[in-house]
Structure formats: structure tokens, C-alpha cells
Coordinates of C-alpha atoms in Angstrom, one line a residue:
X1 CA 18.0 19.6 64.7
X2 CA 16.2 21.3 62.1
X3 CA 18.9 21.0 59.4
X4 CA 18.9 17.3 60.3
X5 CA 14.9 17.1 59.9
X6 CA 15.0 19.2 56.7
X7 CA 17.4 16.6 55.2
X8 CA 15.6 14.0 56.1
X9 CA 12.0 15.4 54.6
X10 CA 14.2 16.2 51.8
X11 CA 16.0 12.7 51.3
X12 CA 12.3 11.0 51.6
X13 CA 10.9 13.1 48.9
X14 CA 14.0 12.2 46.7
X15 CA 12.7 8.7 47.4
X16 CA 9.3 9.1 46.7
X17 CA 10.2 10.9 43.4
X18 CA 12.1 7.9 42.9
X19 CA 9.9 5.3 43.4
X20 CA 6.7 7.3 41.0
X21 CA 9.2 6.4 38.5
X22 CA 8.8 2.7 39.3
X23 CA 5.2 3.0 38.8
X24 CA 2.9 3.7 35.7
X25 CA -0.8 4.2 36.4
X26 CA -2.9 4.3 33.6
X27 CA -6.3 5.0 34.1
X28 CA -9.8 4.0 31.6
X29 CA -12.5 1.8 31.1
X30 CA -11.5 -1.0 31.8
X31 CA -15.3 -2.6 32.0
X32 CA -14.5 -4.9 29.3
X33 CA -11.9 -7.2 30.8
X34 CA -13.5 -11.0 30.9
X35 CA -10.5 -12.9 31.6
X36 CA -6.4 -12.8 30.8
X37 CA -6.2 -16.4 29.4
X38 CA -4.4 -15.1 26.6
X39 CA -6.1 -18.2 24.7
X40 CA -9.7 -17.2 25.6
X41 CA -9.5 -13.0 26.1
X42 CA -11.2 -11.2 22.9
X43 CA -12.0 -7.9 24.5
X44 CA -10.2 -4.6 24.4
X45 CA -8.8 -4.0 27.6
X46 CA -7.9 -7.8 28.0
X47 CA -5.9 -8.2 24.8
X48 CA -3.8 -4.9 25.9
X49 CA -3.2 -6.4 29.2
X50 CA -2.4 -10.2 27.5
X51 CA -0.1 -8.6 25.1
X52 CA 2.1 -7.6 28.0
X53 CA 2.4 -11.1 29.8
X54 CA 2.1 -13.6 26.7
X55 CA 5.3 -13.7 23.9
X56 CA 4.0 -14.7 20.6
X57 CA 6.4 -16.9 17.8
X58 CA 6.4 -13.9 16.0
X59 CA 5.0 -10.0 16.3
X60 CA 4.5 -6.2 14.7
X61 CA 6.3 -3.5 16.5
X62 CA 5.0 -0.3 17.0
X63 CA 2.6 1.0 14.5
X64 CA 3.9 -1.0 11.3
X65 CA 1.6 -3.7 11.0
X66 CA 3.3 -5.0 7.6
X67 CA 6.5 -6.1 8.6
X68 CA 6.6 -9.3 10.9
X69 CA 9.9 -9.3 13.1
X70 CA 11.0 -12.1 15.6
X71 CA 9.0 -13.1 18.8
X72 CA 9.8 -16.1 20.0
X73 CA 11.0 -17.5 16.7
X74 CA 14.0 -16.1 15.9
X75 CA 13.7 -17.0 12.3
X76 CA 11.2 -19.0 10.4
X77 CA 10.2 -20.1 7.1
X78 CA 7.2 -20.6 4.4
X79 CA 6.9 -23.7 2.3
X80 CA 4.6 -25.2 -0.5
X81 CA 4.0 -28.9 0.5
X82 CA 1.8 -31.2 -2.0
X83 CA -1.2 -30.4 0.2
X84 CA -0.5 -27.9 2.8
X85 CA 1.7 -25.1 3.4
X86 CA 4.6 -25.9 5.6
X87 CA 5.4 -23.0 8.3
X88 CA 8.9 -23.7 10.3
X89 CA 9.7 -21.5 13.1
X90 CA 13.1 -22.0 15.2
X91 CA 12.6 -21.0 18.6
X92 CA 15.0 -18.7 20.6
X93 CA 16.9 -20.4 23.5
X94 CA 16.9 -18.5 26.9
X95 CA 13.8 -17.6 26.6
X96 CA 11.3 -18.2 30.0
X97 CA 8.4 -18.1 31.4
X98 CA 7.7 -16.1 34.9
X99 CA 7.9 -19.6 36.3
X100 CA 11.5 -19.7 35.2
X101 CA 11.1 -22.6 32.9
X102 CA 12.7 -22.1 29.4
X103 CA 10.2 -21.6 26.7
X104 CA 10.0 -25.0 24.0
X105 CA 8.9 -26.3 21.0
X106 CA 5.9 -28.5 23.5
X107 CA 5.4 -25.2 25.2
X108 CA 4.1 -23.9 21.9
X109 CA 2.2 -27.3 20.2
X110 CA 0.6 -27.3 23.7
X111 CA -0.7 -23.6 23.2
X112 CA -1.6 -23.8 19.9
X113 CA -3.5 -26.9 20.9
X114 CA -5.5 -25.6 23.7
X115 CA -6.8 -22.9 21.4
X116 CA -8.1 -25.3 19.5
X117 CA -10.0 -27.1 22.4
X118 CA -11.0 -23.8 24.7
X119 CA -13.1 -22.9 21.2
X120 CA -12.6 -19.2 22.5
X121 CA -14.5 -16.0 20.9
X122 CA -11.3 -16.1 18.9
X123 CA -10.7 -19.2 17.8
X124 CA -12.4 -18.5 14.5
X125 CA -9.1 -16.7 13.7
X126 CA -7.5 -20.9 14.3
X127 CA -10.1 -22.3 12.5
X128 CA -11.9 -20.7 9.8
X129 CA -8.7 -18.2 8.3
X130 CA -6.2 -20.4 9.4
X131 CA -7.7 -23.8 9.0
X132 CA -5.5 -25.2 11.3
X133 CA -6.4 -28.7 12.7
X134 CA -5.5 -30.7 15.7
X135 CA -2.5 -32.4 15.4
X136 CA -0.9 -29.9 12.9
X137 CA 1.2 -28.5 14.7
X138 CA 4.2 -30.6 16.0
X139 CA 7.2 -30.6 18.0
X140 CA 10.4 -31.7 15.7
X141 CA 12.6 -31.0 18.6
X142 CA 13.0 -28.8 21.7
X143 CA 13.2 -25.6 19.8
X144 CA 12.0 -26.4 16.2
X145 CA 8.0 -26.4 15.4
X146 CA 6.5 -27.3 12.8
X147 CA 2.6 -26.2 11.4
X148 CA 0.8 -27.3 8.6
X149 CA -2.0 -25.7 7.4
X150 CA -4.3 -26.6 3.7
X151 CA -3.7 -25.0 1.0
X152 CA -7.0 -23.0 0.6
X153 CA -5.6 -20.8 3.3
X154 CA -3.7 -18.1 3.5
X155 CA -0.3 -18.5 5.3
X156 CA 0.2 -14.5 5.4
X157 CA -2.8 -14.7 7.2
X158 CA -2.1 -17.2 9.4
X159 CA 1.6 -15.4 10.3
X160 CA -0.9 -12.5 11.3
X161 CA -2.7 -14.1 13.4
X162 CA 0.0 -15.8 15.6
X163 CA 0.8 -11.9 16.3
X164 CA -2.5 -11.9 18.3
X165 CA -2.9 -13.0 22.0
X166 CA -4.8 -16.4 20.8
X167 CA -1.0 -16.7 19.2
X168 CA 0.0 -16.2 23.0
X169 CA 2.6 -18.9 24.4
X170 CA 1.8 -20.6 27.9
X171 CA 3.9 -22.1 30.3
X172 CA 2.5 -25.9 29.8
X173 CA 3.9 -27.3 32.9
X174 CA 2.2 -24.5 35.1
X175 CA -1.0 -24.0 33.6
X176 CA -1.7 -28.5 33.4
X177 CA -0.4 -27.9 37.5
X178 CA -3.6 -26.0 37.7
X179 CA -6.2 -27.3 35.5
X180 CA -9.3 -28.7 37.1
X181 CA -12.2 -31.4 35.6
X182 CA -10.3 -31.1 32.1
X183 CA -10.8 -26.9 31.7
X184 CA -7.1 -27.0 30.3
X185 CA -6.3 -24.3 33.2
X186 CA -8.7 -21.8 32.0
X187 CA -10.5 -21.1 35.3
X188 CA -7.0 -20.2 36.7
X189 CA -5.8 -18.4 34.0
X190 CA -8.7 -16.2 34.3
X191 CA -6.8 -14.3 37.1
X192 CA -3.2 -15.7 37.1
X193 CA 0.1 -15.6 34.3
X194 CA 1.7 -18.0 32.8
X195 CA 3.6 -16.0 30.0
X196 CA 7.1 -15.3 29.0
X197 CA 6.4 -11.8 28.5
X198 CA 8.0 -8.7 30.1
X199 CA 5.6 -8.7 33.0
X200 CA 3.4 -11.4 35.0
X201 CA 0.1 -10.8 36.6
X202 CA 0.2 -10.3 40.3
X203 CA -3.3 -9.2 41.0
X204 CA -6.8 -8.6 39.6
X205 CA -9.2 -6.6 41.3
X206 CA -12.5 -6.6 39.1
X207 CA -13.9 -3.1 38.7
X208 CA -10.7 -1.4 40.7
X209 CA -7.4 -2.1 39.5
X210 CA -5.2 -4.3 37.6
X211 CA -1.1 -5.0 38.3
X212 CA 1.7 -5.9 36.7
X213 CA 5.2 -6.4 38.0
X214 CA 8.3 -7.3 35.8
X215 CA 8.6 -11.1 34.9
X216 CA 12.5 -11.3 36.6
X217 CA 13.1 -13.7 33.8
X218 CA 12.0 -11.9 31.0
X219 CA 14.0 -11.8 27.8
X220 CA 12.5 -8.3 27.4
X221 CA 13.0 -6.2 30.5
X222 CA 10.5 -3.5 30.9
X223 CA 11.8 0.0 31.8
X224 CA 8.9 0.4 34.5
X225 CA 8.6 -2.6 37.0
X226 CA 5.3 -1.8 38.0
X227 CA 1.7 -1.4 36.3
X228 CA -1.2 0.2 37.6
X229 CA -4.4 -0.2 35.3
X230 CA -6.7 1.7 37.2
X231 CA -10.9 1.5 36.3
X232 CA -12.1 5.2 35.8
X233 CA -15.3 5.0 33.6
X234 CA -16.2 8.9 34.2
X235 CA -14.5 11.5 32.0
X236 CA -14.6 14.3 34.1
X237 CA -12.6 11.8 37.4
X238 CA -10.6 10.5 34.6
X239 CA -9.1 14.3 33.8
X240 CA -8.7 15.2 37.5
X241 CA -6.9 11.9 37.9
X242 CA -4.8 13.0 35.2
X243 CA -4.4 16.8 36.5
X244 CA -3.9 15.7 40.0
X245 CA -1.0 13.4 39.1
X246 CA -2.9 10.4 40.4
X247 CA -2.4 8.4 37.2
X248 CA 0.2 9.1 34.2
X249 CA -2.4 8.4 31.4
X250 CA -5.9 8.7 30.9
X251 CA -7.8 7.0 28.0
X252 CA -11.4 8.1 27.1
X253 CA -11.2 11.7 28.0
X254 CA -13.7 14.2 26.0
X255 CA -12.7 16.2 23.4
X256 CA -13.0 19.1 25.7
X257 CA -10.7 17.9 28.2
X258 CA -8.2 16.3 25.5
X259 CA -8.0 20.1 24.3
X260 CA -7.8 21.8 27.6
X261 CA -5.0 18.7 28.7
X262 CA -3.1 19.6 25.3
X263 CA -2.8 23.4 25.9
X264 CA -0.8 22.4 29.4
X265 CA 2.5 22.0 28.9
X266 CA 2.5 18.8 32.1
X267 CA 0.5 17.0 29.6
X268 CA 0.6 16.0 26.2
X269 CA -1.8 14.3 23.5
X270 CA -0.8 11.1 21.9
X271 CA -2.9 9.4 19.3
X272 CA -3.4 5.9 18.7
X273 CA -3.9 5.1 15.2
X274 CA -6.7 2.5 14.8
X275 CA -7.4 0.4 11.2
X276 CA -10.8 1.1 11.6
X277 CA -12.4 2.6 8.9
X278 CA -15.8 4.8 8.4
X279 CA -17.5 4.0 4.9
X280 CA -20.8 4.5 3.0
X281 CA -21.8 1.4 1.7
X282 CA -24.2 1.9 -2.1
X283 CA -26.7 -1.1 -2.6
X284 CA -25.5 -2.0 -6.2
X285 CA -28.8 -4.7 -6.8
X286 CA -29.9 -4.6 -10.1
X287 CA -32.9 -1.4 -10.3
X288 CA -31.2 0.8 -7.8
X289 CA -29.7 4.2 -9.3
X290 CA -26.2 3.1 -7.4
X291 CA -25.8 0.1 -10.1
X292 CA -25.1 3.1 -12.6
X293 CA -21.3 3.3 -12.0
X294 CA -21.6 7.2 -13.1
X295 CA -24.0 7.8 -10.1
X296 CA -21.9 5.9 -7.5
X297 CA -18.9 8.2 -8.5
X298 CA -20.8 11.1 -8.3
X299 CA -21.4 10.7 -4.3
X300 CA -17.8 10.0 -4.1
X301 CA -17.3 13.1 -5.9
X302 CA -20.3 14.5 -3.0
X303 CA -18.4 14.0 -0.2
X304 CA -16.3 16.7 1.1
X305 CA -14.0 14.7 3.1
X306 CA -11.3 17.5 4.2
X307 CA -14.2 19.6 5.9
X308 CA -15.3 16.5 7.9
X309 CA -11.9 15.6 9.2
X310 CA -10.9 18.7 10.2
X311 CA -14.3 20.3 11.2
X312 CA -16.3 17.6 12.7
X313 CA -14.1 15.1 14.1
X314 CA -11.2 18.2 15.2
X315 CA -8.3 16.7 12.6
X316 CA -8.7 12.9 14.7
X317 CA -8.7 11.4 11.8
X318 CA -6.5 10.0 8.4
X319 CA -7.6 10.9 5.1
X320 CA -7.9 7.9 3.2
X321 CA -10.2 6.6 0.2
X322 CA -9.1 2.7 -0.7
X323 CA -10.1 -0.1 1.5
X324 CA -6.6 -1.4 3.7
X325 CA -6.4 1.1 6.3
X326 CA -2.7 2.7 6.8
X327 CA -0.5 0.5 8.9
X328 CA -1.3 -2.7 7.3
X329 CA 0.6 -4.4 4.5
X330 CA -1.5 -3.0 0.9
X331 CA -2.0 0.1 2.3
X332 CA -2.7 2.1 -0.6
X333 CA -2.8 6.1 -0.3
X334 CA -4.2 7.1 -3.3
X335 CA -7.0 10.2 -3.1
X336 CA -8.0 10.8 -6.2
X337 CA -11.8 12.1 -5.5
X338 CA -11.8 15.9 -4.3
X339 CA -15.2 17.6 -3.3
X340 CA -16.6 18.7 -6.2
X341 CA -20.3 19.5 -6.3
X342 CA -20.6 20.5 -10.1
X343 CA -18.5 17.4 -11.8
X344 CA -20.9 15.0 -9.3
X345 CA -24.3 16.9 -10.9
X346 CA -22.7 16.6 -14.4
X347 CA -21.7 12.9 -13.7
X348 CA -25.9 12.6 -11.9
X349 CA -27.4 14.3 -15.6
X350 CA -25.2 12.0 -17.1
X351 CA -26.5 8.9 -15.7
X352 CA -30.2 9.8 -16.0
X353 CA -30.6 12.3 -13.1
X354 CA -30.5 15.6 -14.6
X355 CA -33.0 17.1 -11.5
X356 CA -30.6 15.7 -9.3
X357 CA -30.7 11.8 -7.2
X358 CA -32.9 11.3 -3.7
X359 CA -31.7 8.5 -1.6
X360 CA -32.3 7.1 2.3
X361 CA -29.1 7.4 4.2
X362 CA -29.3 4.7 6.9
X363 CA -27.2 5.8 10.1
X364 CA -27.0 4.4 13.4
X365 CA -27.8 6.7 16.4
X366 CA -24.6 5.6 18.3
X367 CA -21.2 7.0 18.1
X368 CA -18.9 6.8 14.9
X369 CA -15.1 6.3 14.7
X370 CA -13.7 8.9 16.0
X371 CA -16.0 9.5 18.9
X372 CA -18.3 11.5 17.0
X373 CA -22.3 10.4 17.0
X374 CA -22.8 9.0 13.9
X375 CA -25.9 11.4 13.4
X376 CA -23.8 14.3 13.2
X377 CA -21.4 12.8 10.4
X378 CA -24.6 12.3 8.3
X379 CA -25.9 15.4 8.6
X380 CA -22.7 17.0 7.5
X381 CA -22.6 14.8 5.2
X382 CA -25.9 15.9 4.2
X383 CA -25.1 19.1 3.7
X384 CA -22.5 18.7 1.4
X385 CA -24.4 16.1 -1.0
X386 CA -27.0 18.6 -1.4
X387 CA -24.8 20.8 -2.9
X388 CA -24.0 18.2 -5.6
X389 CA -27.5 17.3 -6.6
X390 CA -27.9 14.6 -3.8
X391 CA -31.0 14.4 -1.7
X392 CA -30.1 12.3 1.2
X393 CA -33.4 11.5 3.7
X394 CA -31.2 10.3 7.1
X395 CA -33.0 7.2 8.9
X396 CA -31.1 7.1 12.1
X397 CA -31.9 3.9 14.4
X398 CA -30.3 2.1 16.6
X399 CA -27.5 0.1 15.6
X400 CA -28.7 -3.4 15.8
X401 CA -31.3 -2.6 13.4
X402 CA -29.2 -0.8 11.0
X403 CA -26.8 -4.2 11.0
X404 CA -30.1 -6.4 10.3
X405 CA -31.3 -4.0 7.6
X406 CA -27.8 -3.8 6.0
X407 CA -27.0 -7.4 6.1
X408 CA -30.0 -8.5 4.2
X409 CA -29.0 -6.1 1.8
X410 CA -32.8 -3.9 2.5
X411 CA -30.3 -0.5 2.4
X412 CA -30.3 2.5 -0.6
X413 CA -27.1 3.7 1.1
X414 CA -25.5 2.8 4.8
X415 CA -23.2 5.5 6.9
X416 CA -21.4 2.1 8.6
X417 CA -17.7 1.1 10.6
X418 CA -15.0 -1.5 9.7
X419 CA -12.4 -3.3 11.7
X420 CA -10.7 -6.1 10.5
X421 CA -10.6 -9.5 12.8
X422 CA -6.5 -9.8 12.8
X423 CA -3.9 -7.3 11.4
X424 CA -3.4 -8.2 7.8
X425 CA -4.9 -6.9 4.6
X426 CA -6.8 -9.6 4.2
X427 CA -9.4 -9.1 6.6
X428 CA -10.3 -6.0 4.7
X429 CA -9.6 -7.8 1.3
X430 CA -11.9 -10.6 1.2
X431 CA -15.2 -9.5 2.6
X432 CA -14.9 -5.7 0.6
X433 CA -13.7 -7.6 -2.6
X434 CA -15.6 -11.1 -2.2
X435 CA -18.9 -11.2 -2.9
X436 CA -18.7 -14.9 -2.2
X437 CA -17.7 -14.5 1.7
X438 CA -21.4 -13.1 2.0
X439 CA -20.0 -10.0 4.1
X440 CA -19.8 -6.3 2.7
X441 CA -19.4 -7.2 -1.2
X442 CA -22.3 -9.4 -0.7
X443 CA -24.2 -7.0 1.6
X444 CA -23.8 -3.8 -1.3
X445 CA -24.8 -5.8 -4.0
X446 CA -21.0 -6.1 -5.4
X447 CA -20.3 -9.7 -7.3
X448 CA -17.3 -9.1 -9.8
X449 CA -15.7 -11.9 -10.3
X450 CA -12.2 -10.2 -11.1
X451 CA -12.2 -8.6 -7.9
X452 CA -12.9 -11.7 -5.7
X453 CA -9.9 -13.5 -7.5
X454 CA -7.3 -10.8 -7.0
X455 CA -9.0 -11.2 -3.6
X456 CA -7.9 -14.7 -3.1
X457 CA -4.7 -14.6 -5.2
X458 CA -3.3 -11.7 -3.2
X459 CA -4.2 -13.7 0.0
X460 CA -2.6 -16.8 -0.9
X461 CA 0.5 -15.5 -2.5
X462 CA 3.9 -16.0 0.0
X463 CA 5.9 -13.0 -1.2
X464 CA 5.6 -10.0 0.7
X465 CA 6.2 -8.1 -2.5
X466 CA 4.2 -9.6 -5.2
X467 CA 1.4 -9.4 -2.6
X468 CA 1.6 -5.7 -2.0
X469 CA 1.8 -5.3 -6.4
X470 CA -1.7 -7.3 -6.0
X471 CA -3.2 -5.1 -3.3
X472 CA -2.5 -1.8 -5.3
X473 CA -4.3 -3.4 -8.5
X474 CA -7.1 -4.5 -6.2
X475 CA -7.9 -0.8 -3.7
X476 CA -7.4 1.2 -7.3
X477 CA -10.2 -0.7 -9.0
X478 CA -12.6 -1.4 -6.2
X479 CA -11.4 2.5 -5.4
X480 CA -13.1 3.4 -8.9
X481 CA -15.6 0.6 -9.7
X482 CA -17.0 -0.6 -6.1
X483 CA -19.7 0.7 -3.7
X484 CA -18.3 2.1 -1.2
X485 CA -17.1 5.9 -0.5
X486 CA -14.5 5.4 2.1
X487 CA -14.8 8.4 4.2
X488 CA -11.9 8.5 7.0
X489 CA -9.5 6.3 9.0
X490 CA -10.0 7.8 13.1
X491 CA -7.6 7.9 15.7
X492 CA -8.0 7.7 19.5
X493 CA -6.2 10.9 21.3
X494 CA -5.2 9.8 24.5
X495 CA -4.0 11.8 27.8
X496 CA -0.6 11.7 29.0
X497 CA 1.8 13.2 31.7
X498 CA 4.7 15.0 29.8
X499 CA 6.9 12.9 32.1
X500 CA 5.6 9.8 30.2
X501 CA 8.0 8.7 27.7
X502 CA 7.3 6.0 25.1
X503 CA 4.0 5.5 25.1
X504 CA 2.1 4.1 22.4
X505 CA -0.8 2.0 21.3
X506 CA -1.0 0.6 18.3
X507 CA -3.7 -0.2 15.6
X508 CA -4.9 -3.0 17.1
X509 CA -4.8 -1.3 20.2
X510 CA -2.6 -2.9 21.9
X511 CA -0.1 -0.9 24.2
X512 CA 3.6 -2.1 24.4
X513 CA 4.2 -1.0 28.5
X514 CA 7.7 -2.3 29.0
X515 CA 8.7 0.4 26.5
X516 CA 7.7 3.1 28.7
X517 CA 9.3 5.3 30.7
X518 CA 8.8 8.0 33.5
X519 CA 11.1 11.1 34.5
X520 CA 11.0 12.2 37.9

């Protein structure tokens, strides 16, 4: 009898091995989720979520964000009308939505369309980079479509974009089934699925948990039929969650617990790259010691950038001076500016500052990239400068107030973030290069002319190639000649089980799920 119990406690704990392997939990702050209409969502947690359900015409894998690979489409194509540029994407057959429906050509005009008329937070992306307009994009037959966009845009951009969740592809049928007063269905899909993608939404409980279950007609099958996104806002929860085996990841711990989680060997650290970047903006306006090109490479020669990766922000962090952050197209890795504190006093004396150069540095009290508070980075970056003949007076207020001061250009020099709004070079390009797009040329002062025109040239130009020969021109001289001291790219460490295979989450933090798997 007790040989016969033993095998059965042992055959049940087989099973329940088995089935944690079914399951991922993934535990974090979650606070930000709004909705999962993949046309509508804009936050964080809801575009990692939408990314899992919604297929997009075309998509980035992994952590290259440079080279576009088939979604949907399996093959498409770039052409140079009179007035427009002419995109042509050829759909995949097979592919279908968790309704089993197969995914078409109206399928995606309808999407496309609906972004347009939801006018989500994102929509800009349709709109203003794109230019798209309603009625561009058409239906030539079930599984060709056809967009035209003007020729003042960008269609690199616009390829981008479409890699995004407001790129997302809904099930028409379904979601028309369920709209109500004319809302296009985006009451219902607030809280229900309508994608093709490798899972479908099964349940939503605000402030608790999120699930996910394999879409069973999913071109993409996902290795883990089962999702758990579980809401743990506390750190300290969030690592005993982690220790206890409750959940497989945990995003947002400290760096204290990512530490004490990476010297166990049931755990290991994995970072997400971001293509944020943490700058100092110099006000170039005519009168301020920063429009003397001598004193504004100086500071860049001021900054001891190796210390404050390492030291400060514990090595979470790329080294990087030019303006495309690694992982998009452009990407440009030169680091030519070393701390050193005697050629930066030589190059102050130089310009006119032989006693040495006092400045305010304008900070925000919050947090930086890479978790650090931002009023720790300028003090060590305080220290360093002094060194070099730099007298920086820190003003630390509250981040609203910096972004008021800073945008009407009242600023000496500004400790500041940057994210671009999609994943291509030129949402770094144009508002860093472009003092007409009234965003961070404008903001430090910067208005040259050859600048904004490689700007607009590089974003305009169809060939891969030729545009990546434009961006190197373009970082090295803004690198050299512009205001800004680009000071690191961070990274987000995350916690994960060691049984957790194949996680990752990309630049644009989003987190491809189906690719991950469990061991027992």
C-alpha cells in the first residue's frame, strides 16, 4: 500500500513539474496598462502585452532594430510614384486570426483605417511621420495592399512604424461584430483579442493579473501555452516572488536584490537594452560661452564617462557618444572624447577662459536612465568637471519644470533623457539635427543648415545602404560640432529563473513570449 501511494505522490509531482512548464509568470508593474486595443494602447506594459496577440505586415526580431524581416507580408516593396511613395506588401496565405478567419488584404486596410479614426495617443506616428491619409491604403486583392504616402515623408520611417502595435492587424469581421454607437470596437477591445498573433487574451484582471493562452491557429506557435502577467509594484514582494518560485521573472527589482539574485546560481540576470539615451544638452544662443565650439568640446573632454558607467550606474549601461542609440539602423560607435581634465582647461584658456568656465547644470530630481536619481549623475558629474576647469552650480527641480525651462530654451546646460517615438534613426535624426522641427536642435540653440539637410536627406533616402553612409556623416559632425555630450545608453537588468530559457526584451521593450521556454 505504501509503495502504491509513494508512486502515486511521485507520478503527481511528475505532473505538476510538468504542467509549471506550461506556465510562465512574470511578475512587475504592470500599473500602466490602459487598454490592449493594439490601435489605441501607448503605454509600456500594454504594447508588450499587444505585441504578443497583434501580427504586424512587417517586424524587428530580437534586438536588431535595423533590419526589417517578414510579418505578415512576406515580401514587399518601395516605389517612387509622381507624388507619393508607393509601398506594396504581399500578404502571406494561412495566416489567421484566434477567430480562425484567414488574415486579408481588407483585414489590414480596415486596421490601418481605424487608426486613423480612433485618433489614439499614437496616431501621431500615422499622421504626422507617416502622413498617411484616409483612403491611402487599399485593397488590390485578397492578399495584395497597397499604401501611398506623400513624398515629404519618409517611407523608412513609415516601414518602422508598421513594426509598432498601432501597425497591429485586427480581425475586421470580429471586432465590427462588437462595435457599439460607432466606437469601431474599441470599448471591447479594451479587454478582449482579435489578433493573429501567437497568443489571444483570455482574461484581464485590472491591478491582479493578466493571461494569455496560445492562439490554436497561430502561424507562430509559442513554446509556453500559458501567460501569467502578474501586478507586483513592491520590490522587496517582487524578489520573494522570484526566490519562492512563485513567478519565473521579475522586472523592477533593486539593484541590491538584482545583485544578490545574480550571485544564485537558480537565477540569472538578463538585460534589456533600451535606445534611450542620457545627454547634456549646451544652450548654443548667441552670448553664451557654449556658442564657442572650443568651450563645448572641452566639457565633452570634462566628462569622465567610464567612471560613471561602471561606478554609478554598476556597468548598466553602453558606452556611446553620437546620437542613434545601438540597435537602430545609423548606429554609429565612434568614441573619440576620453576624460581628460588638462586638454579641456587648455581648450577653456583657449576660448577665453583661462581661470576656468562657471555654469548652472539643470537636473531633474527624479530618476535617470538607468535607475539612478538623476541628482547623483550630476554630482558625479560635478566632480569630474571641476577637475577640468568647469564650475558646474547643480539646480535640481522637479522634472516638469526642468522640461518648461529647457524647451524655451531659458537653460546654460541641461542633464536630460531621450527616447525616440518608433524604432528608426530618424526619430533621433531630425529633432537632434533639425533645428526647424523646434525639438532638441531648437531647444540648445543649434540651427545649421547642413545638418538639418543630411537630416532630411538621410530620412527620405529608400536604400538601406546609402542611408546608413548618410547617418555616419551626420553623428560624426554633430558628434564634433553640436551641443550635446552624449553621456550613456542604459539597460534594464531584469530577474529570471535559470530554468527560463529565451527570454528577452528588446529596445523598445517589447518582450517576444512565445520564444520562451521553461525546464522542469
Amino acid at each position: 500500500m505504501w509503495r502504491w501511494l509513494w508512486t502515486v505522490l511521485l507520478l503527481a509531482g511528475i505532473a505538476l513539474a510538468q504542467d509549471r512548464t506550461q506556465v510562465l509568470v512574470y511578475g512587475g508593474d504592470w500599473t500602466d496598462l490602459i487598454t490592449l486595443d493594439p490601435q489605441v494602447v501607448y503605454e509600456f506594459s500594454g504594447v508588450m502585452i499587444a505585441d504578443n496577440m497583434y501580427e504586424t505586415l512587417v517586424r524587428f526580431e530580437g534586438n536588431d532594430l535595423a533590419t526589417l524581416r517578414p510579418g505578415l507580408a512576406e515580401s514587399w516593396k518601395v516605389e517612387r510614384g509622381t507624388t507619393d511613395w508607393i509601398l506594396t506588401f504581399k500578404l502571406r496565405r494561412g495566416s489567421r486570426f484566434s477567430s480562425g478567419r484567414e488574415v486579408t488584404a481588407k483585414d489590414v486596410v480596415f486596421s490601418f483605417e481605424r487608426a486613423l479614426a480612433l485618433k489614439g495617443p499614437g496616431s501621431f506616428l500615422f499622421t504626422d511621420i507617416a502622413q498617411l491619409k484616409p483612403g491611402a491604403t487599399k485593397a488590390l486583392d485578397p492578399y495584395t495592399v497597397e499604401v501611398r504616402i506623400p513624398k515629404s515623408a519618409s517611407p523608412q520611417s513609415f516601414l518602422s512604424i508598421l513594426t509598432f502595435t498601432i501597425g497591429g492587424v485586427v480581425d475586421s469581421e470580429e471586432v465590427q461584430k462588437n462595435a457599439k454607437g460607432g466606437d469601431l470596437g474599441k470599448d471591447w477591445l479594451t479587454n478582449n483579442s482579435a489578433g493573429s498573433g501567437p497568443y489571444r487574451l483570455v482574461r484581464w484582471d485590472r491591478g491582479n493579473q493578466v493571461i494569455l493562452e496560445a492562439n490554436p491557429y497561430a502561424r507562430v506557435k509559442p513554446k509556453i501555452p500559458r501567460v501569467v502577467l502578474r501586478y507586483i509594484q513592491e520590490p522587496a514582494v517582487l524578489r520573494t516572488a522570484l526566490e519562492s518560485g512563485e513567478i519565473d521573472i521579475a522586472e523592477g527589482l533593486t539593484p541590491e536584490g538584482l545583485k544578490a539574485i545574480a550571485a544564485n546560481p537558480r537565477f540569472k540576470v538578463v538585460r534589456a537594452e533600451t535606445l534611450r539615451l542620457q545627454y547634456l544638452g549646451m544652450n548654443m544662443k548667441a552670448g553664451s560661452p557654449f556658442a564657442n565650439a572650443k568651450v563645448r568640446e572641452a566639457l565633452r573632454y570634462a566628462v569622465n564617462q567610464d567612471e560613471l558607467i561602471q561606478g554609478l550606474l554598476q556597468g548598466n549601461a553602453i558606452k556611446i557618444q553620437t546620437f542613434i542609440p545601438k540597435g537602430l539602423l545609423g548606429y554609429n560607435p565612434a568614441t573619440p572624447y576620453t576624460y581628460d581634465p588638462n586638454r579641456a582647461r587648455k581648450l577653456l584658456a583657449e576660448a577665453g577662459y583661462p581661470q576656468g568656465l562657471e555654469f548652472e547644470l539643470l537636473v531633474s530630481t527624479g530618476i535617470c536612465g538607468g535607475g539612478v536619481p538623476c541628482p547623483d549623475v550630476a554630482a558625479k558629474l560635478q566632480a569630474d568637471m571641476a577637475k577640468a576647469g568647469f564650475r558646474a552650480r547643480i539646480r535640481a527641480i522637479a522634472n516638469a519644470e526642468v522640461l518648461a525651462t529647457y524647451r524655451a530654451q531659458n537653460h546654460q546646460v541641461v542633464l536630460a533623457g531621450w527616447s525616440p517615438d518608433f524604432p528608426d534613426p530618424d526619430g533621433n535624426a531630425t529633432p537632434w539635427a533639425d533645428y526647424g522641427a523646434r525639438s532638441l536642435a531648437w531647444r540648445n540653440s543649434y540651427n545649421d543648415e547642413v545638418a538639418a539637410k543630411l537630416a532630411r536627406q538621410a530620412a527620405l533616402e529608400a536604400d538601406p545602404q546609402k542611408r546608413k553612409a548618410l547617418y555616419k556623416v551626420l553623428t560624426e559632425k554633430v558628434l564634433r560640432e553640436g551641443p550635446y555630450v552624449v553621456l550613456y545608453q542604459p539597460a534594464q537588468p531584469i530577474g529570471v529563473s535559470a530554468k527560463v530559457e529565451g527570454f528577452l526584451k528588446n529596445p523598445m521593450m517589447s518582450a517576444p513570449l512565445w520564444q520562451v521556454s521553461k525546464q522542469p
